[in-house]
């Protein structure tokens, strides 16, 4: 008799028990989850469907508030005739309807932890945003044609994660002060720092966002062509631009050097130009720039760059001869 196939063979028994246990487990699971056997998704419980709808309502309310803000004109000639907190009152009423709906749900399901957490988060966000909007309303009423309330609102919205609304507010500030370089620079800096959000908001690629940032900086520089600090901010941007544009970055720092008003500013520009020279393998030129740097606060940077020059100038060790040569 062939013992390999005998029922009592220990090797067969060792495989038969786990296989039988696995088959039993699968049958039990399929029996208790009939939808899994047919491929039909199990419907959510009614409470979860209601909670999901509540979360969607909260999102819709936030979108409405964002839409109202976008529709608010930068300059409103009838602002003084309106209620001073017209926007915040409208916003509060819209968001309060969602908060009340959460209260009604929790009244029926007081132990629902997810709903409790969602409601608390929504109310906290509501309170923060209302406070921001009320401060903006007060500042705007005091100076209806000033871009400052819009830039302050933009900063606060961006720090709250509402980048799209923040970008819109920066644009309104620029509309109110198109001849002031600062507002073009503020908007450009926001786009640069939050470039992924900006690319999504404006439906652009990241390189296209960099192009827009640089164009805004250049526009600001045309308005303040003698301002070293703005020129330096523009030049520093090229350290972040991808793909890199070293020729444009070097030219930007050369222009900043021409605008420098004191030795500290000139030394700052020279250290940046030395970096570009090292990158381009113009080591003697880099050394010339650094020899002129005397600003004490730049001494650590100067020494680091001099070490880079020294390391780059080291001769490459010759490879050892092959055995048998």
mmCIF file with all atom_site columns, N, CA and C in Angstrom, residues 50-91:
data_model
loop_
_atom_site.group_PDB
_atom_site.id
_atom_site.type_symbol
_atom_site.label_atom_id
_atom_site.label_alt_id
_atom_site.label_comp_id
_atom_site.label_asym_id
_atom_site.label_entity_id
_atom_site.label_seq_id
_atom_site.pdbx_PDB_ins_code
_atom_site.Cartn_x
_atom_site.Cartn_y
_atom_site.Cartn_z
_atom_site.occupancy
_atom_site.B_iso_or_equiv
_atom_site.pdbx_formal_charge
_atom_site.auth_seq_id
_atom_site.auth_comp_id
_atom_site.auth_asym_id
_atom_site.auth_atom_id
_atom_site.pdbx_PDB_model_num
ATOM 1   N N  . UNK A 1 50 ? -26.662 59.764  7.940  1.00 0.00 ? 50 UNK A N  1
ATOM 2   C CA . UNK A 1 50 ? -27.040 61.103  8.396  1.00 0.00 ? 50 UNK A CA 1
ATOM 3   C C  . UNK A 1 50 ? -25.809 61.918  8.779  1.00 0.00 ? 50 UNK A C  1
ATOM 4   N N  . UNK A 1 51 ? -24.849 61.265  9.449  1.00 0.00 ? 51 UNK A N  1
ATOM 5   C CA . UNK A 1 51 ? -23.634 61.970  9.863  1.00 0.00 ? 51 UNK A CA 1
ATOM 6   C C  . UNK A 1 51 ? -22.799 62.368  8.644  1.00 0.00 ? 51 UNK A C  1
ATOM 7   N N  . UNK A 1 52 ? -22.756 61.495  7.646  1.00 0.00 ? 52 UNK A N  1
ATOM 8   C CA . UNK A 1 52 ? -22.029 61.815  6.421  1.00 0.00 ? 52 UNK A CA 1
ATOM 9   C C  . UNK A 1 52 ? -22.662 63.021  5.731  1.00 0.00 ? 52 UNK A C  1
ATOM 10  N N  . UNK A 1 53 ? -23.983 63.078  5.731  1.00 0.00 ? 53 UNK A N  1
ATOM 11  C CA . UNK A 1 53 ? -24.684 64.217  5.138  1.00 0.00 ? 53 UNK A CA 1
ATOM 12  C C  . UNK A 1 53 ? -24.404 65.506  5.913  1.00 0.00 ? 53 UNK A C  1
ATOM 13  N N  . UNK A 1 54 ? -24.308 65.392  7.243  1.00 0.00 ? 54 UNK A N  1
ATOM 14  C CA . UNK A 1 54 ? -23.984 66.553  8.072  1.00 0.00 ? 54 UNK A CA 1
ATOM 15  C C  . UNK A 1 54 ? -22.592 67.097  7.739  1.00 0.00 ? 54 UNK A C  1
ATOM 16  N N  . UNK A 1 55 ? -21.646 66.190  7.577  1.00 0.00 ? 55 UNK A N  1
ATOM 17  C CA . UNK A 1 55 ? -20.286 66.609  7.244  1.00 0.00 ? 55 UNK A CA 1
ATOM 18  C C  . UNK A 1 55 ? -20.268 67.315  5.890  1.00 0.00 ? 55 UNK A C  1
ATOM 19  N N  . UNK A 1 56 ? -21.060 66.818  4.939  1.00 0.00 ? 56 UNK A N  1
ATOM 20  C CA . UNK A 1 56 ? -21.147 67.470  3.627  1.00 0.00 ? 56 UNK A CA 1
ATOM 21  C C  . UNK A 1 56 ? -21.759 68.855  3.755  1.00 0.00 ? 56 UNK A C  1
ATOM 22  N N  . UNK A 1 57 ? -22.780 68.998  4.622  1.00 0.00 ? 57 UNK A N  1
ATOM 23  C CA . UNK A 1 57 ? -23.393 70.309  4.842  1.00 0.00 ? 57 UNK A CA 1
ATOM 24  C C  . UNK A 1 57 ? -22.379 71.303  5.411  1.00 0.00 ? 57 UNK A C  1
ATOM 25  N N  . UNK A 1 58 ? -21.540 70.815  6.312  1.00 0.00 ? 58 UNK A N  1
ATOM 26  C CA . UNK A 1 58 ? -20.510 71.691  6.886  1.00 0.00 ? 58 UNK A CA 1
ATOM 27  C C  . UNK A 1 58 ? -19.547 72.165  5.798  1.00 0.00 ? 58 UNK A C  1
ATOM 28  N N  . UNK A 1 59 ? -19.145 71.244  4.907  1.00 0.00 ? 59 UNK A N  1
ATOM 29  C CA . UNK A 1 59 ? -18.269 71.627  3.805  1.00 0.00 ? 59 UNK A CA 1
ATOM 30  C C  . UNK A 1 59 ? -18.925 72.622  2.868  1.00 0.00 ? 59 UNK A C  1
ATOM 31  N N  . UNK A 1 60 ? -20.215 72.417  2.581  1.00 0.00 ? 60 UNK A N  1
ATOM 32  C CA . UNK A 1 60 ? -20.945 73.346  1.710  1.00 0.00 ? 60 UNK A CA 1
ATOM 33  C C  . UNK A 1 60 ? -21.024 74.742  2.335  1.00 0.00 ? 60 UNK A C  1
ATOM 34  N N  . UNK A 1 61 ? -21.230 74.781  3.661  1.00 0.00 ? 61 UNK A N  1
ATOM 35  C CA . UNK A 1 61 ? -21.310 76.074  4.349  1.00 0.00 ? 61 UNK A CA 1
ATOM 36  C C  . UNK A 1 61 ? -19.985 76.830  4.236  1.00 0.00 ? 61 UNK A C  1
ATOM 37  N N  . UNK A 1 62 ? -18.874 76.115  4.408  1.00 0.00 ? 62 UNK A N  1
ATOM 38  C CA . UNK A 1 62 ? -17.566 76.767  4.284  1.00 0.00 ? 62 UNK A CA 1
ATOM 39  C C  . UNK A 1 62 ? -17.364 77.287  2.857  1.00 0.00 ? 62 UNK A C  1
ATOM 40  N N  . UNK A 1 63 ? -17.786 76.494  1.880  1.00 0.00 ? 63 UNK A N  1
ATOM 41  C CA . UNK A 1 63 ? -17.650 76.919  0.489  1.00 0.00 ? 63 UNK A CA 1
ATOM 42  C C  . UNK A 1 63 ? -18.486 78.168  0.204  1.00 0.00 ? 63 UNK A C  1
ATOM 43  N N  . UNK A 1 64 ? -19.669 78.223  0.810  1.00 0.00 ? 64 UNK A N  1
ATOM 44  C CA . UNK A 1 64 ? -20.517 79.417  0.636  1.00 0.00 ? 64 UNK A CA 1
ATOM 45  C C  . UNK A 1 64 ? -19.823 80.658  1.183  1.00 0.00 ? 64 UNK A C  1
ATOM 46  N N  . UNK A 1 65 ? -19.239 80.521  2.372  1.00 0.00 ? 65 UNK A N  1
ATOM 47  C CA . UNK A 1 65 ? -18.545 81.661  2.984  1.00 0.00 ? 65 UNK A CA 1
ATOM 48  C C  . UNK A 1 65 ? -17.380 82.105  2.098  1.00 0.00 ? 65 UNK A C  1
ATOM 49  N N  . UNK A 1 66 ? -16.630 81.131  1.560  1.00 0.00 ? 66 UNK A N  1
ATOM 50  C CA . UNK A 1 66 ? -15.514 81.467  0.675  1.00 0.00 ? 66 UNK A CA 1
ATOM 51  C C  . UNK A 1 66 ? -16.017 82.179  -0.581 1.00 0.00 ? 66 UNK A C  1
ATOM 52  N N  . UNK A 1 67 ? -17.139 81.727  -1.115 1.00 0.00 ? 67 UNK A N  1
ATOM 53  C CA . UNK A 1 67 ? -17.706 82.343  -2.318 1.00 0.00 ? 67 UNK A CA 1
ATOM 54  C C  . UNK A 1 67 ? -18.153 83.773  -2.033 1.00 0.00 ? 67 UNK A C  1
ATOM 55  N N  . UNK A 1 68 ? -18.767 83.985  -0.881 1.00 0.00 ? 68 UNK A N  1
ATOM 56  C CA . UNK A 1 68 ? -19.194 85.344  -0.520 1.00 0.00 ? 68 UNK A CA 1
ATOM 57  C C  . UNK A 1 68 ? -18.008 86.286  -0.392 1.00 0.00 ? 68 UNK A C  1
ATOM 58  N N  . UNK A 1 69 ? -16.921 85.767  0.180  1.00 0.00 ? 69 UNK A N  1
ATOM 59  C CA . UNK A 1 69 ? -15.727 86.599  0.350  1.00 0.00 ? 69 UNK A CA 1
ATOM 60  C C  . UNK A 1 69 ? -15.139 86.964  -1.013 1.00 0.00 ? 69 UNK A C  1
ATOM 61  N N  . UNK A 1 70 ? -15.088 85.984  -1.921 1.00 0.00 ? 70 UNK A N  1
ATOM 62  C CA . UNK A 1 70 ? -14.578 86.262  -3.267 1.00 0.00 ? 70 UNK A CA 1
ATOM 63  C C  . UNK A 1 70 ? -15.445 87.295  -3.989 1.00 0.00 ? 70 UNK A C  1
ATOM 64  N N  . UNK A 1 71 ? -16.750 87.243  -3.726 1.00 0.00 ? 71 UNK A N  1
ATOM 65  C CA . UNK A 1 71 ? -17.676 88.166  -4.395 1.00 0.00 ? 71 UNK A CA 1
ATOM 66  C C  . UNK A 1 71 ? -17.657 89.565  -3.788 1.00 0.00 ? 71 UNK A C  1
ATOM 67  N N  . UNK A 1 72 ? -17.036 89.717  -2.620 1.00 0.00 ? 72 UNK A N  1
ATOM 68  C CA . UNK A 1 72 ? -16.970 91.035  -1.974 1.00 0.00 ? 72 UNK A CA 1
ATOM 69  C C  . UNK A 1 72 ? -15.982 91.921  -2.723 1.00 0.00 ? 72 UNK A C  1
ATOM 70  N N  . UNK A 1 73 ? -16.399 93.084  -3.196 1.00 0.00 ? 73 UNK A N  1
ATOM 71  C CA . UNK A 1 73 ? -15.478 93.936  -3.968 1.00 0.00 ? 73 UNK A CA 1
ATOM 72  C C  . UNK A 1 73 ? -14.376 94.519  -3.098 1.00 0.00 ? 73 UNK A C  1
ATOM 73  N N  . UNK A 1 74 ? -13.218 94.715  -3.705 1.00 0.00 ? 74 UNK A N  1
ATOM 74  C CA . UNK A 1 74 ? -12.117 95.339  -2.963 1.00 0.00 ? 74 UNK A CA 1
ATOM 75  C C  . UNK A 1 74 ? -12.514 96.740  -2.511 1.00 0.00 ? 74 UNK A C  1
ATOM 76  N N  . UNK A 1 75 ? -13.156 97.472  -3.405 1.00 0.00 ? 75 UNK A N  1
ATOM 77  C CA . UNK A 1 75 ? -13.635 98.823  -3.080 1.00 0.00 ? 75 UNK A CA 1
ATOM 78  C C  . UNK A 1 75 ? -15.157 98.834  -3.180 1.00 0.00 ? 75 UNK A C  1
ATOM 79  N N  . UNK A 1 76 ? -15.802 99.238  -2.111 1.00 0.00 ? 76 UNK A N  1
ATOM 80  C CA . UNK A 1 76 ? -17.262 99.286  -2.078 1.00 0.00 ? 76 UNK A CA 1
ATOM 81  C C  . UNK A 1 76 ? -17.699 100.710 -1.751 1.00 0.00 ? 76 UNK A C  1
ATOM 82  N N  . UNK A 1 77 ? -18.193 101.457 -2.741 1.00 0.00 ? 77 UNK A N  1
ATOM 83  C CA . UNK A 1 77 ? -18.569 102.862 -2.480 1.00 0.00 ? 77 UNK A CA 1
ATOM 84  C C  . UNK A 1 77 ? -19.728 103.009 -1.506 1.00 0.00 ? 77 UNK A C  1
ATOM 85  N N  . UNK A 1 78 ? -20.488 101.953 -1.283 1.00 0.00 ? 78 UNK A N  1
ATOM 86  C CA . UNK A 1 78 ? -21.639 102.020 -0.378 1.00 0.00 ? 78 UNK A CA 1
ATOM 87  C C  . UNK A 1 78 ? -21.369 101.323 0.963  1.00 0.00 ? 78 UNK A C  1
ATOM 88  N N  . UNK A 1 79 ? -20.094 101.095 1.265  1.00 0.00 ? 79 UNK A N  1
ATOM 89  C CA . UNK A 1 79 ? -19.752 100.345 2.475  1.00 0.00 ? 79 UNK A CA 1
ATOM 90  C C  . UNK A 1 79 ? -20.285 101.024 3.733  1.00 0.00 ? 79 UNK A C  1
ATOM 91  N N  . UNK A 1 80 ? -20.175 102.340 3.819  1.00 0.00 ? 80 UNK A N  1
ATOM 92  C CA . UNK A 1 80 ? -20.588 103.049 5.033  1.00 0.00 ? 80 UNK A CA 1
ATOM 93  C C  . UNK A 1 80 ? -22.100 103.012 5.243  1.00 0.00 ? 80 UNK A C  1
ATOM 94  N N  . UNK A 1 81 ? -22.858 102.699 4.179  1.00 0.00 ? 81 UNK A N  1
ATOM 95  C CA . UNK A 1 81 ? -24.311 102.625 4.308  1.00 0.00 ? 81 UNK A CA 1
ATOM 96  C C  . UNK A 1 81 ? -24.785 101.262 4.814  1.00 0.00 ? 81 UNK A C  1
ATOM 97  N N  . UNK A 1 82 ? -23.878 100.304 4.864  1.00 0.00 ? 82 UNK A N  1
ATOM 98  C CA . UNK A 1 82 ? -24.255 98.942  5.249  1.00 0.00 ? 82 UNK A CA 1
ATOM 99  C C  . UNK A 1 82 ? -24.010 98.709  6.736  1.00 0.00 ? 82 UNK A C  1
ATOM 100 N N  . UNK A 1 83 ? -24.585 97.655  7.236  1.00 0.00 ? 83 UNK A N  1
ATOM 101 C CA . UNK A 1 83 ? -24.314 97.254  8.616  1.00 0.00 ? 83 UNK A CA 1
ATOM 102 C C  . UNK A 1 83 ? -22.821 96.964  8.764  1.00 0.00 ? 83 UNK A C  1
ATOM 103 N N  . UNK A 1 84 ? -22.185 97.423  9.840  1.00 0.00 ? 84 UNK A N  1
ATOM 104 C CA . UNK A 1 84 ? -20.729 97.245  9.970  1.00 0.00 ? 84 UNK A CA 1
ATOM 105 C C  . UNK A 1 84 ? -20.300 95.781  10.024 1.00 0.00 ? 84 UNK A C  1
ATOM 106 N N  . UNK A 1 85 ? -21.195 94.887  10.477 1.00 0.00 ? 85 UNK A N  1
ATOM 107 C CA . UNK A 1 85 ? -20.841 93.470  10.477 1.00 0.00 ? 85 UNK A CA 1
ATOM 108 C C  . UNK A 1 85 ? -21.829 92.652  9.647  1.00 0.00 ? 85 UNK A C  1
ATOM 109 N N  . UNK A 1 86 ? -22.085 93.183  8.460  1.00 0.00 ? 86 UNK A N  1
ATOM 110 C CA . UNK A 1 86 ? -23.007 92.505  7.542  1.00 0.00 ? 86 UNK A CA 1
ATOM 111 C C  . UNK A 1 86 ? -22.474 91.127  7.158  1.00 0.00 ? 86 UNK A C  1
ATOM 112 N N  . UNK A 1 87 ? -21.200 91.074  6.785  1.00 0.00 ? 87 UNK A N  1
ATOM 113 C CA . UNK A 1 87 ? -20.632 89.811  6.309  1.00 0.00 ? 87 UNK A CA 1
ATOM 114 C C  . UNK A 1 87 ? -20.583 88.772  7.435  1.00 0.00 ? 87 UNK A C  1
ATOM 115 N N  . UNK A 1 88 ? -20.092 89.170  8.609  1.00 0.00 ? 88 UNK A N  1
ATOM 116 C CA . UNK A 1 88 ? -19.962 88.200  9.708  1.00 0.00 ? 88 UNK A CA 1
ATOM 117 C C  . UNK A 1 88 ? -21.333 87.716  10.179 1.00 0.00 ? 88 UNK A C  1
ATOM 118 N N  . UNK A 1 89 ? -22.345 88.598  10.157 1.00 0.00 ? 89 UNK A N  1
ATOM 119 C CA . UNK A 1 89 ? -23.692 88.179  10.559 1.00 0.00 ? 89 UNK A CA 1
ATOM 120 C C  . UNK A 1 89 ? -24.246 87.148  9.582  1.00 0.00 ? 89 UNK A C  1
ATOM 121 N N  . UNK A 1 90 ? -24.027 87.392  8.294  1.00 0.00 ? 90 UNK A N  1
ATOM 122 C CA . UNK A 1 90 ? -24.488 86.439  7.279  1.00 0.00 ? 90 UNK A CA 1
ATOM 123 C C  . UNK A 1 90 ? -23.742 85.110  7.404  1.00 0.00 ? 90 UNK A C  1
ATOM 124 N N  . UNK A 1 91 ? -22.443 85.215  7.631  1.00 0.00 ? 91 UNK A N  1
ATOM 125 C CA . UNK A 1 91 ? -21.603 84.026  7.799  1.00 0.00 ? 91 UNK A CA 1
ATOM 126 C C  . UNK A 1 91 ? -22.020 83.230  9.036  1.00 0.00 ? 91 UNK A C  1
#
